[in-house]
Tab-separated table of C-alpha atoms in Angstrom:
chain	number	residue	atom	x	y	z
A	1	UNK	CA	13.659	-58.949	-22.006
A	2	UNK	CA	15.346	-57.246	-25.421
A	3	UNK	CA	14.023	-55.618	-27.589
A	4	UNK	CA	12.420	-58.029	-30.242
A	5	UNK	CA	14.884	-58.783	-33.118
A	6	UNK	CA	12.503	-57.737	-35.703
A	7	UNK	CA	10.525	-54.945	-34.443
A	8	UNK	CA	6.892	-54.484	-32.989
A	9	UNK	CA	3.738	-52.049	-33.722
A	10	UNK	CA	3.833	-49.474	-31.413
A	11	UNK	CA	1.266	-46.082	-30.350
A	12	UNK	CA	-0.746	-44.439	-33.036
A	13	UNK	CA	0.230	-41.904	-35.592
A	14	UNK	CA	-0.488	-38.298	-36.351
A	15	UNK	CA	-3.210	-37.103	-38.323
A	16	UNK	CA	-3.193	-38.163	-41.935
A	17	UNK	CA	-4.247	-33.969	-42.927
A	18	UNK	CA	-1.681	-32.867	-40.316
A	19	UNK	CA	1.495	-35.102	-41.115
A	20	UNK	CA	3.965	-33.785	-43.769
A	21	UNK	CA	5.411	-37.524	-44.737
A	22	UNK	CA	2.653	-39.254	-45.992
A	23	UNK	CA	2.824	-42.853	-45.518
A	24	UNK	CA	4.477	-45.010	-48.167
A	25	UNK	CA	2.293	-48.151	-49.209
A	26	UNK	CA	3.416	-51.409	-49.375
A	27	UNK	CA	3.075	-52.074	-52.557
A	28	UNK	CA	5.082	-48.559	-53.722
A	29	UNK	CA	7.794	-49.758	-51.494
A	30	UNK	CA	8.056	-52.859	-53.901
A	31	UNK	CA	7.521	-51.168	-56.498
A	32	UNK	CA	10.397	-48.191	-55.298
A	33	UNK	CA	12.447	-51.327	-54.770
A	34	UNK	CA	12.137	-52.915	-58.478
A	35	UNK	CA	13.032	-49.736	-60.759
A	36	UNK	CA	15.928	-48.753	-58.302
A	37	UNK	CA	17.708	-52.054	-59.195
A	38	UNK	CA	17.057	-51.747	-62.892
A	39	UNK	CA	18.711	-48.344	-62.317
A	40	UNK	CA	21.574	-48.394	-59.625
A	41	UNK	CA	22.224	-52.548	-59.881
A	42	UNK	CA	25.111	-52.386	-62.803
A	43	UNK	CA	27.862	-50.204	-63.807
A	44	UNK	CA	25.411	-48.978	-66.689
A	45	UNK	CA	21.489	-47.975	-65.845
A	46	UNK	CA	18.935	-50.269	-67.831
A	47	UNK	CA	16.018	-49.020	-69.518
A	48	UNK	CA	13.028	-50.970	-69.194
A	49	UNK	CA	13.237	-52.179	-72.485
A	50	UNK	CA	16.385	-53.417	-71.661
A	51	UNK	CA	15.724	-55.436	-67.959
A	52	UNK	CA	12.373	-56.896	-70.164
A	53	UNK	CA	14.540	-58.170	-72.905
A	54	UNK	CA	17.194	-59.852	-69.631
A	55	UNK	CA	13.886	-61.181	-68.084
A	56	UNK	CA	13.470	-64.714	-69.907
A	57	UNK	CA	11.365	-67.005	-66.709
A	58	UNK	CA	8.606	-65.572	-67.497
A	59	UNK	CA	8.471	-63.672	-70.994
A	60	UNK	CA	7.865	-60.042	-70.265
A	61	UNK	CA	7.218	-56.307	-71.969
A	62	UNK	CA	8.002	-53.269	-71.326
A	63	UNK	CA	4.648	-52.025	-70.122
A	64	UNK	CA	4.738	-55.200	-68.254
A	65	UNK	CA	7.953	-53.832	-66.385
A	66	UNK	CA	6.809	-49.832	-66.307
A	67	UNK	CA	3.504	-51.237	-64.284
A	68	UNK	CA	6.209	-53.694	-62.115
A	69	UNK	CA	7.872	-49.966	-61.140
A	70	UNK	CA	4.668	-48.184	-60.795
A	71	UNK	CA	3.122	-50.658	-58.512
A	72	UNK	CA	0.392	-51.362	-60.364
A	73	UNK	CA	1.061	-54.984	-61.313
A	74	UNK	CA	1.566	-58.143	-58.927
A	75	UNK	CA	5.714	-59.059	-59.809
A	76	UNK	CA	5.719	-62.902	-60.146
A	77	UNK	CA	8.065	-64.802	-58.047
A	78	UNK	CA	9.654	-66.659	-60.876
A	79	UNK	CA	10.502	-62.386	-61.782
A	80	UNK	CA	11.381	-62.090	-58.604
A	81	UNK	CA	14.012	-65.091	-58.912
A	82	UNK	CA	15.443	-63.724	-62.050
A	83	UNK	CA	15.416	-59.944	-60.400
A	84	UNK	CA	18.062	-62.112	-57.858
A	85	UNK	CA	20.278	-64.061	-60.283
A	86	UNK	CA	20.187	-60.816	-62.605
A	87	UNK	CA	21.682	-58.544	-60.147
A	88	UNK	CA	23.701	-61.115	-58.244
A	89	UNK	CA	22.050	-60.761	-55.317
A	90	UNK	CA	21.181	-64.195	-52.592
A	91	UNK	CA	18.396	-66.333	-53.264
A	92	UNK	CA	15.555	-65.858	-51.685
A	93	UNK	CA	16.227	-62.186	-51.040
A	94	UNK	CA	13.737	-59.887	-52.861
A	95	UNK	CA	11.430	-62.714	-53.072
A	96	UNK	CA	10.734	-62.409	-49.197
A	97	UNK	CA	10.593	-58.913	-48.936
A	98	UNK	CA	8.560	-58.606	-51.921
A	99	UNK	CA	5.878	-61.113	-51.115
A	100	UNK	CA	6.124	-60.081	-47.613
A	101	UNK	CA	5.181	-55.867	-48.884
A	102	UNK	CA	2.469	-57.534	-50.532
A	103	UNK	CA	1.157	-60.864	-48.244
A	104	UNK	CA	1.573	-62.580	-50.673
A	105	UNK	CA	2.310	-66.891	-50.425
A	106	UNK	CA	5.355	-67.494	-53.249
A	107	UNK	CA	3.572	-68.748	-56.088
A	108	UNK	CA	5.378	-71.512	-58.740
A	109	UNK	CA	5.271	-75.322	-59.139
A	110	UNK	CA	8.002	-76.869	-56.790
A	111	UNK	CA	8.869	-80.527	-58.611
A	112	UNK	CA	8.809	-83.485	-56.591
A	113	UNK	CA	11.821	-85.131	-56.595
A	114	UNK	CA	13.594	-81.641	-55.651
A	115	UNK	CA	11.239	-80.841	-52.354
A	116	UNK	CA	11.758	-84.607	-52.132
A	117	UNK	CA	15.606	-83.856	-51.388
A	118	UNK	CA	14.308	-80.903	-49.466
A	119	UNK	CA	11.906	-82.855	-46.953
A	120	UNK	CA	15.640	-85.447	-46.262
A	121	UNK	CA	17.905	-82.393	-45.123
A	122	UNK	CA	15.101	-80.582	-42.820
A	123	UNK	CA	14.530	-84.392	-41.013
A	124	UNK	CA	18.397	-84.677	-40.879
A	125	UNK	CA	20.361	-82.413	-39.607
A	126	UNK	CA	21.709	-80.795	-42.864
A	127	UNK	CA	21.464	-77.011	-43.075
A	128	UNK	CA	18.403	-75.834	-45.017
A	129	UNK	CA	18.456	-72.228	-46.380
A	130	UNK	CA	14.972	-70.212	-46.179
A	131	UNK	CA	14.851	-70.088	-49.407
A	132	UNK	CA	14.113	-73.821	-49.723
A	133	UNK	CA	11.842	-73.876	-46.543
A	134	UNK	CA	9.644	-71.378	-48.965
A	135	UNK	CA	9.594	-74.082	-51.540
A	136	UNK	CA	9.005	-77.395	-49.338
A	137	UNK	CA	6.387	-75.953	-47.416
A	138	UNK	CA	4.265	-74.954	-50.802
A	139	UNK	CA	4.623	-77.890	-51.714
A	140	UNK	CA	3.752	-80.355	-48.226
A	141	UNK	CA	1.077	-78.324	-47.810
A	142	UNK	CA	-0.865	-79.186	-51.187
A	143	UNK	CA	-3.855	-81.160	-50.770
A	144	UNK	CA	-2.451	-84.355	-51.985
A	145	UNK	CA	1.281	-84.569	-50.358
A	146	UNK	CA	0.413	-86.807	-46.808
A	147	UNK	CA	3.353	-86.531	-44.652
A	148	UNK	CA	3.202	-88.846	-41.490
A	149	UNK	CA	2.447	-87.311	-37.812
A	150	UNK	CA	5.814	-87.399	-36.696
A	151	UNK	CA	7.192	-86.400	-39.932
A	152	UNK	CA	5.167	-83.191	-39.436
A	153	UNK	CA	6.546	-83.106	-35.794
A	154	UNK	CA	10.000	-82.678	-36.391
A	155	UNK	CA	9.684	-80.411	-39.182
A	156	UNK	CA	7.457	-77.516	-37.365
A	157	UNK	CA	10.098	-77.951	-34.299
A	158	UNK	CA	12.980	-77.187	-36.299
A	159	UNK	CA	11.515	-74.261	-38.718
A	160	UNK	CA	9.813	-72.808	-35.542
A	161	UNK	CA	13.011	-72.500	-33.844
A	162	UNK	CA	14.858	-71.338	-37.238
A	163	UNK	CA	12.012	-69.344	-37.842
A	164	UNK	CA	12.902	-67.333	-34.476
A	165	UNK	CA	16.554	-67.014	-35.081
A	166	UNK	CA	16.791	-65.375	-37.779
A	167	UNK	CA	16.396	-61.833	-38.979
A	168	UNK	CA	16.216	-59.858	-41.896
A	169	UNK	CA	14.349	-61.456	-45.664
A	170	UNK	CA	15.221	-64.625	-44.164
A	171	UNK	CA	12.995	-64.193	-41.045
A	172	UNK	CA	10.209	-62.766	-44.122
A	173	UNK	CA	10.264	-65.942	-45.714
A	174	UNK	CA	10.079	-68.502	-42.797
A	175	UNK	CA	7.586	-66.939	-41.028
A	176	UNK	CA	5.150	-67.136	-43.918
A	177	UNK	CA	6.494	-70.913	-44.116
A	178	UNK	CA	4.829	-71.361	-40.717
A	179	UNK	CA	1.501	-69.666	-41.134
A	180	UNK	CA	0.895	-71.601	-43.904
A	181	UNK	CA	1.727	-74.867	-42.567
A	182	UNK	CA	-1.130	-73.646	-39.478
A	183	UNK	CA	-3.261	-73.860	-42.271
A	184	UNK	CA	-2.814	-76.961	-43.201
A	185	UNK	CA	-4.911	-79.422	-41.199
A	186	UNK	CA	-1.969	-81.965	-39.252
A	187	UNK	CA	0.955	-79.326	-39.854
A	188	UNK	CA	-1.252	-76.790	-38.131
A	189	UNK	CA	-1.911	-79.700	-35.385
A	190	UNK	CA	1.596	-80.237	-34.832
A	191	UNK	CA	2.091	-76.118	-35.155
A	192	UNK	CA	0.068	-75.368	-32.270
A	193	UNK	CA	1.662	-78.729	-29.936
A	194	UNK	CA	4.967	-77.528	-31.264
A	195	UNK	CA	4.366	-74.173	-30.393
A	196	UNK	CA	2.828	-74.732	-26.856
A	197	UNK	CA	6.223	-76.997	-26.004
A	198	UNK	CA	8.139	-73.762	-27.055
A	199	UNK	CA	6.795	-71.211	-25.006
A	200	UNK	CA	6.242	-73.218	-21.343
A	201	UNK	CA	10.010	-73.860	-21.574
A	202	UNK	CA	10.380	-71.900	-18.023
A	203	UNK	CA	14.222	-70.420	-19.509
A	204	UNK	CA	12.998	-70.116	-23.165
A	205	UNK	CA	14.135	-66.372	-24.621
A	206	UNK	CA	12.101	-66.179	-27.866
A	207	UNK	CA	8.206	-67.038	-27.358
A	208	UNK	CA	6.840	-63.220	-28.745
A	209	UNK	CA	6.861	-64.722	-31.993
A	210	UNK	CA	6.007	-68.283	-31.690
A	211	UNK	CA	2.735	-67.076	-29.235
A	212	UNK	CA	1.971	-64.513	-31.986
A	213	UNK	CA	1.485	-67.056	-34.798
A	214	UNK	CA	-1.310	-68.539	-32.730
A	215	UNK	CA	-3.176	-65.878	-34.941
A	216	UNK	CA	-2.643	-67.773	-37.149
A	217	UNK	CA	-4.531	-70.177	-36.564
A	218	UNK	CA	-8.673	-70.443	-36.509
A	219	UNK	CA	-9.010	-73.362	-34.091
A	220	UNK	CA	-11.107	-72.512	-30.895
A	221	UNK	CA	-8.257	-73.531	-28.735
A	222	UNK	CA	-5.500	-70.848	-29.730
A	223	UNK	CA	-8.170	-68.705	-28.723
A	224	UNK	CA	-8.413	-69.679	-25.724
A	225	UNK	CA	-4.665	-69.705	-25.253
A	226	UNK	CA	-3.488	-66.524	-26.700
A	227	UNK	CA	-6.741	-65.376	-24.206
A	228	UNK	CA	-4.869	-67.257	-21.128
A	229	UNK	CA	-1.159	-65.539	-21.710
A	230	UNK	CA	-3.253	-61.851	-22.131
A	231	UNK	CA	-4.640	-62.725	-18.785
A	232	UNK	CA	-2.136	-64.785	-16.324
A	233	UNK	CA	0.807	-64.593	-18.236
A	234	UNK	CA	4.194	-65.760	-16.531
A	235	UNK	CA	5.985	-62.344	-17.880
A	236	UNK	CA	5.984	-59.307	-19.942
A	237	UNK	CA	6.854	-61.309	-23.268
A	238	UNK	CA	4.402	-63.614	-23.072
A	239	UNK	CA	2.136	-60.873	-22.813
A	240	UNK	CA	3.216	-58.399	-25.623
A	241	UNK	CA	3.219	-62.427	-27.394
A	242	UNK	CA	-0.407	-62.205	-26.711
A	243	UNK	CA	-1.225	-58.843	-27.408
A	244	UNK	CA	0.453	-58.830	-30.997
A	245	UNK	CA	-1.434	-61.748	-31.846
A	246	UNK	CA	-4.656	-60.109	-30.880
A	247	UNK	CA	-4.080	-57.099	-32.837
A	248	UNK	CA	-3.086	-59.351	-36.221
A	249	UNK	CA	-6.599	-61.106	-35.280
A	250	UNK	CA	-9.380	-58.569	-34.027
A	251	UNK	CA	-11.742	-61.340	-32.499
A	252	UNK	CA	-15.402	-61.156	-33.791
A	253	UNK	CA	-17.537	-61.821	-30.836
A	254	UNK	CA	-19.117	-58.924	-28.823
A	255	UNK	CA	-18.076	-60.125	-24.979
A	256	UNK	CA	-14.605	-61.134	-25.986
A	257	UNK	CA	-14.174	-57.569	-28.175
A	258	UNK	CA	-15.255	-55.780	-24.370
A	259	UNK	CA	-12.921	-58.343	-22.126
A	260	UNK	CA	-10.134	-57.215	-24.561
A	261	UNK	CA	-11.076	-53.695	-24.611
A	262	UNK	CA	-11.021	-53.721	-20.325
A	263	UNK	CA	-7.855	-55.678	-20.852
A	264	UNK	CA	-6.457	-53.521	-22.896
A	265	UNK	CA	-7.176	-50.177	-21.396
A	266	UNK	CA	-6.255	-51.677	-18.031
A	267	UNK	CA	-2.674	-52.374	-19.318
A	268	UNK	CA	-2.285	-48.844	-20.776
A	269	UNK	CA	-3.391	-47.099	-17.495
A	270	UNK	CA	-0.792	-49.045	-15.542
A	271	UNK	CA	2.011	-47.639	-14.082
A	272	UNK	CA	3.789	-50.489	-13.393
A	273	UNK	CA	3.134	-51.607	-17.028
A	274	UNK	CA	6.493	-51.792	-19.326
A	275	UNK	CA	6.783	-49.582	-22.155
A	276	UNK	CA	6.415	-52.078	-24.696
A	277	UNK	CA	3.339	-54.099	-22.861
A	278	UNK	CA	2.013	-50.410	-23.275
A	279	UNK	CA	2.098	-49.635	-26.675
A	280	UNK	CA	0.847	-53.099	-27.663
A	281	UNK	CA	-1.546	-52.564	-26.109
A	282	UNK	CA	-2.559	-49.297	-27.417
A	283	UNK	CA	-2.138	-50.839	-30.751
A	284	UNK	CA	-4.882	-53.677	-29.779
A	285	UNK	CA	-7.468	-51.225	-28.892
A	286	UNK	CA	-6.707	-49.501	-32.350
A	287	UNK	CA	-7.109	-52.449	-34.142
A	288	UNK	CA	-10.243	-53.353	-32.245
A	289	UNK	CA	-12.844	-49.812	-32.935
A	290	UNK	CA	-10.282	-49.948	-36.447
A	291	UNK	CA	-10.080	-46.608	-35.488
A	292	UNK	CA	-6.312	-46.873	-36.401
A	293	UNK	CA	-4.729	-44.743	-38.840
A	294	UNK	CA	-2.544	-45.352	-41.431
A	295	UNK	CA	0.579	-45.406	-40.201
A	296	UNK	CA	2.925	-41.836	-40.053
A	297	UNK	CA	5.716	-41.044	-39.488
A	298	UNK	CA	6.623	-39.099	-35.924
A	299	UNK	CA	7.876	-36.413	-35.131
A	300	UNK	CA	11.781	-36.124	-35.134
A	301	UNK	CA	14.325	-34.910	-32.117
A	302	UNK	CA	17.202	-32.388	-33.376
A	303	UNK	CA	19.333	-35.533	-33.738
A	304	UNK	CA	17.002	-37.619	-35.901
A	305	UNK	CA	16.748	-34.271	-38.257
A	306	UNK	CA	19.897	-34.250	-38.399
A	307	UNK	CA	20.683	-38.284	-39.203
A	308	UNK	CA	17.967	-37.308	-41.455
A	309	UNK	CA	19.919	-34.931	-43.326
A	310	UNK	CA	23.093	-36.641	-43.644
A	311	UNK	CA	21.188	-40.065	-44.786
A	312	UNK	CA	19.370	-38.215	-47.120
A	313	UNK	CA	22.235	-36.364	-49.225
A	314	UNK	CA	23.909	-39.169	-49.269
A	315	UNK	CA	20.935	-41.226	-50.973
A	316	UNK	CA	20.941	-37.819	-53.263
A	317	UNK	CA	24.327	-38.404	-54.398
A	318	UNK	CA	24.178	-41.588	-55.195
A	319	UNK	CA	21.109	-41.232	-57.614
A	320	UNK	CA	22.757	-38.144	-59.279
A	321	UNK	CA	22.520	-38.324	-62.685
A	322	UNK	CA	20.622	-41.949	-63.166
A	323	UNK	CA	16.991	-41.029	-62.772
A	324	UNK	CA	14.722	-37.987	-61.940
A	325	UNK	CA	14.379	-36.590	-58.522
A	326	UNK	CA	12.940	-39.487	-56.516
A	327	UNK	CA	10.112	-38.488	-54.844
A	328	UNK	CA	10.017	-41.738	-52.770
A	329	UNK	CA	13.481	-41.821	-51.445
A	330	UNK	CA	13.169	-39.400	-48.368
A	331	UNK	CA	9.719	-40.954	-46.968
A	332	UNK	CA	10.640	-44.313	-46.885
A	333	UNK	CA	13.776	-42.872	-45.295
A	334	UNK	CA	11.116	-40.903	-43.087
A	335	UNK	CA	9.389	-43.893	-42.617
A	336	UNK	CA	12.336	-46.401	-41.090
A	337	UNK	CA	13.288	-43.821	-38.936
A	338	UNK	CA	10.207	-42.611	-36.885
A	339	UNK	CA	6.706	-44.907	-38.792
A	340	UNK	CA	4.339	-45.251	-35.344
A	341	UNK	CA	3.921	-48.370	-37.416
A	342	UNK	CA	6.946	-50.738	-36.035
A	343	UNK	CA	5.268	-53.266	-38.884
A	344	UNK	CA	5.734	-51.034	-41.468
A	345	UNK	CA	8.866	-49.671	-40.577
A	346	UNK	CA	10.660	-53.176	-39.963
A	347	UNK	CA	9.279	-54.429	-44.158
A	348	UNK	CA	10.394	-50.935	-44.638
A	349	UNK	CA	14.090	-51.042	-43.086
A	350	UNK	CA	14.331	-54.674	-45.239
A	351	UNK	CA	13.428	-52.742	-48.402
A	352	UNK	CA	16.566	-50.804	-47.454
A	353	UNK	CA	18.797	-54.058	-46.667
A	354	UNK	CA	17.785	-55.285	-50.430
A	355	UNK	CA	18.197	-51.940	-52.507
A	356	UNK	CA	21.336	-51.321	-53.669
A	357	UNK	CA	21.938	-47.874	-51.463
A	358	UNK	CA	22.191	-50.534	-48.445
A	359	UNK	CA	26.294	-50.383	-48.386
A	360	UNK	CA	25.988	-46.646	-48.495
A	361	UNK	CA	23.187	-46.288	-46.265
A	362	UNK	CA	25.128	-48.249	-44.000
A	363	UNK	CA	28.341	-46.423	-43.887
A	364	UNK	CA	26.979	-42.737	-43.597
A	365	UNK	CA	25.159	-43.671	-40.399
A	366	UNK	CA	28.220	-45.303	-39.074
A	367	UNK	CA	29.930	-41.693	-39.824
A	368	UNK	CA	26.641	-40.192	-37.615
A	369	UNK	CA	26.865	-42.403	-35.068
A	370	UNK	CA	30.701	-41.831	-34.180
A	371	UNK	CA	31.540	-38.366	-35.534
A	372	UNK	CA	30.670	-36.723	-32.236
A	373	UNK	CA	27.729	-35.229	-33.097
A	374	UNK	CA	25.122	-37.064	-32.016
A	375	UNK	CA	23.639	-35.654	-28.657
A	376	UNK	CA	24.026	-39.316	-25.688
A	377	UNK	CA	21.128	-40.517	-24.409
A	378	UNK	CA	18.678	-38.224	-27.512
A	379	UNK	CA	15.335	-40.569	-28.387
A	380	UNK	CA	16.759	-40.893	-31.919
A	381	UNK	CA	20.299	-42.358	-30.320
A	382	UNK	CA	19.153	-45.924	-30.013
A	383	UNK	CA	17.024	-46.152	-33.364
A	384	UNK	CA	20.410	-44.779	-35.417
A	385	UNK	CA	22.037	-48.031	-33.716
A	386	UNK	CA	19.529	-49.850	-34.002
A	387	UNK	CA	19.195	-49.292	-38.203
A	388	UNK	CA	23.102	-50.221	-38.515
A	389	UNK	CA	21.849	-53.187	-36.622
A	390	UNK	CA	19.832	-53.607	-40.112
A	391	UNK	CA	21.761	-52.502	-42.441
A	392	UNK	CA	25.156	-52.891	-41.691
A	393	UNK	CA	28.111	-55.144	-42.264
A	394	UNK	CA	30.936	-56.728	-41.048
A	395	UNK	CA	33.138	-54.164	-41.417
A	396	UNK	CA	30.707	-51.776	-39.734
A	397	UNK	CA	30.959	-54.838	-36.195
A	398	UNK	CA	33.666	-52.653	-35.066
A	399	UNK	CA	31.301	-49.133	-34.732
A	400	UNK	CA	28.688	-50.905	-32.894
A	401	UNK	CA	30.769	-52.802	-30.382
A	402	UNK	CA	32.343	-49.506	-29.848
A	403	UNK	CA	29.452	-48.114	-28.893
A	404	UNK	CA	28.750	-50.780	-26.016
A	405	UNK	CA	31.058	-48.668	-23.714
A	406	UNK	CA	28.371	-45.932	-24.053
A	407	UNK	CA	25.688	-46.709	-21.344
A	408	UNK	CA	23.000	-44.467	-22.997
A	409	UNK	CA	22.511	-46.872	-25.872
A	410	UNK	CA	24.750	-50.495	-23.989
A	411	UNK	CA	21.393	-52.359	-24.662
A	412	UNK	CA	20.512	-51.210	-28.573
A	413	UNK	CA	24.728	-51.653	-29.509
A	414	UNK	CA	24.502	-56.217	-27.707
A	415	UNK	CA	21.130	-56.176	-29.938
A	416	UNK	CA	22.291	-54.461	-33.092
A	417	UNK	CA	25.265	-57.043	-33.143
A	418	UNK	CA	22.937	-59.852	-32.651
A	419	UNK	CA	22.035	-58.775	-36.224
A	420	UNK	CA	25.404	-58.133	-37.519
A	421	UNK	CA	28.040	-60.767	-39.447
A	422	UNK	CA	30.777	-61.944	-37.608
A	423	UNK	CA	31.300	-62.313	-33.666
A	424	UNK	CA	31.830	-60.250	-31.026
A	425	UNK	CA	35.551	-61.068	-29.279
A	426	UNK	CA	35.178	-63.023	-25.932
A	427	UNK	CA	37.135	-60.281	-23.892
A	428	UNK	CA	34.846	-58.076	-24.231
A	429	UNK	CA	31.657	-59.204	-23.446
A	430	UNK	CA	33.832	-60.043	-20.474
A	431	UNK	CA	34.988	-56.053	-19.991
A	432	UNK	CA	31.634	-55.733	-20.561
A	433	UNK	CA	30.265	-57.851	-17.672
A	434	UNK	CA	32.765	-57.092	-15.614
A	435	UNK	CA	31.664	-53.742	-15.714
A	436	UNK	CA	27.910	-54.213	-15.067
A	437	UNK	CA	28.199	-58.071	-12.999
A	438	UNK	CA	24.536	-56.988	-10.761
A	439	UNK	CA	22.486	-58.731	-13.832
A	440	UNK	CA	19.116	-56.138	-15.000
A	441	UNK	CA	19.460	-55.464	-19.250
A	442	UNK	CA	22.659	-55.410	-19.857
A	443	UNK	CA	22.808	-58.762	-19.434
A	444	UNK	CA	19.697	-59.805	-21.052
A	445	UNK	CA	20.951	-57.797	-23.894
A	446	UNK	CA	24.664	-59.245	-24.351
A	447	UNK	CA	22.918	-63.121	-23.775
A	448	UNK	CA	21.248	-62.163	-26.645
A	449	UNK	CA	22.881	-60.804	-28.817
A	450	UNK	CA	26.115	-63.830	-27.960
A	451	UNK	CA	22.546	-66.525	-28.101
A	452	UNK	CA	21.803	-65.635	-31.372
A	453	UNK	CA	24.922	-66.102	-32.669
A	454	UNK	CA	25.038	-69.633	-31.552
A	455	UNK	CA	28.410	-68.529	-30.328
A	456	UNK	CA	28.539	-71.317	-27.187
A	457	UNK	CA	31.512	-69.641	-25.598
A	458	UNK	CA	29.952	-67.053	-25.061
A	459	UNK	CA	27.284	-68.398	-23.877
A	460	UNK	CA	29.723	-70.674	-21.718
A	461	UNK	CA	31.117	-67.102	-20.207
A	462	UNK	CA	27.637	-65.479	-19.519
A	463	UNK	CA	26.851	-69.575	-17.506
A	464	UNK	CA	30.170	-68.724	-15.444
A	465	UNK	CA	29.429	-64.994	-14.267
A	466	UNK	CA	26.202	-63.843	-15.006
A	467	UNK	CA	24.120	-65.940	-12.522
A	468	UNK	CA	21.495	-64.598	-12.729
A	469	UNK	CA	20.845	-65.457	-17.183
A	470	UNK	CA	22.814	-68.775	-16.225
A	471	UNK	CA	19.352	-70.373	-16.876
A	472	UNK	CA	19.115	-68.752	-19.530
A	473	UNK	CA	21.906	-69.618	-21.218
A	474	UNK	CA	21.827	-72.763	-20.638
A	475	UNK	CA	17.425	-72.732	-22.551
A	476	UNK	CA	20.987	-71.577	-25.494
A	477	UNK	CA	23.648	-73.919	-25.569
A	478	UNK	CA	20.579	-76.779	-25.863
A	479	UNK	CA	19.227	-75.421	-28.800
A	480	UNK	CA	20.391	-78.102	-31.766
A	481	UNK	CA	23.171	-76.832	-33.814
A	482	UNK	CA	21.530	-77.693	-37.441
A	483	UNK	CA	18.829	-74.969	-36.517
A	484	UNK	CA	21.130	-72.223	-35.416
A	485	UNK	CA	23.494	-73.012	-38.711
A	486	UNK	CA	20.644	-72.615	-41.030
A	487	UNK	CA	18.918	-69.638	-39.305
A	488	UNK	CA	21.415	-67.754	-40.742
A	489	UNK	CA	21.096	-68.981	-44.547
């Protein structure tokens, strides 16, 4: 099973008193992101007064912008959209990241004609962007809106599939859209049924996120289903999804807490327990007893410290002469590399992706990985490859493709290619499959990379030359083409 593309929680961090790199709170991350765009989003520095003048919807004053940049006030969604237009960002990019950090749903009225148009696209086979899904679900979950059950079924099946196929900020928009649907009586019932159908397919490749969604449903049936998946899973993915769901929504009943504690301790101590399941079980134990410390930055090895130093130096050079010394920048980089709470780590990576420094940091990572100074097989090596997959652009794809030849990071490189723009030539995949004909983690990682791109030719190649993943390749080929195309929007 390849790593979850968006990351999950891992083991507990260090004690606050001994940690030299304290956690950067989500509100601080949002404030840093907005400030960096004001300072570096244009060739010339924008003052607070100038930015306040440019943000006309809603009208704001200097004090309001200052409060946003000091994490003392929540930025309304219309203002975030103004930022996106002002700095020529993709619609929804800042909205997704900042609202995910604030744990808030987008606000603002949606006009009926516009939502009716999006609804027609969703029910049909037209591409639908993540921002449009956010708008639509805010509208259709209003108390006065009524949809027939067949319409709900069509909507939730498509949105669930697109959420599983999307990455980065597009995922961060679709996930809360599904969570809003979960809270709606008719929509929630349709989503539970769709989730059941999705994860019970034997060849299904993307089941962790659908299972974790059950945590958002308060119905007793959802709790019983989660417990069954935890106690009698068919595979690691089902068990991992159930652990993550329970950690997100610890139960209140004492008998259920005791049962979950016993299961988690058994998984933590089990010799045959896979590392991801063991880490998730540890995370659940911490959530059950409220002993979970705030996220810390674990110690980096020598390779990690060298990479951190190069990234920090590149960031400092980019910031010179624009503003005072950036105290949060190095902590944010450290958190992206080594936070022991991978939910927060992935949010941090998305902040860096949505920042003006994305290309610079990706170029630095690319140079680090190809410079010949990294110790192959180090614990941080795969982390750096994964980070490049999250921050990189099309020009970085050849660098990651070259890492497919290195056995120690081959699987990490394949997963990173699933998240980078572009596609890999079939001849390269054929070479990888020829070198590893026996199956195992490499074939599964390649399958994930090819499937997430909707590369039908690549899936047919896998089906023909990798019998061990033939059924799973067929599952990817059966996915609706419109869902695969929309996931990238």
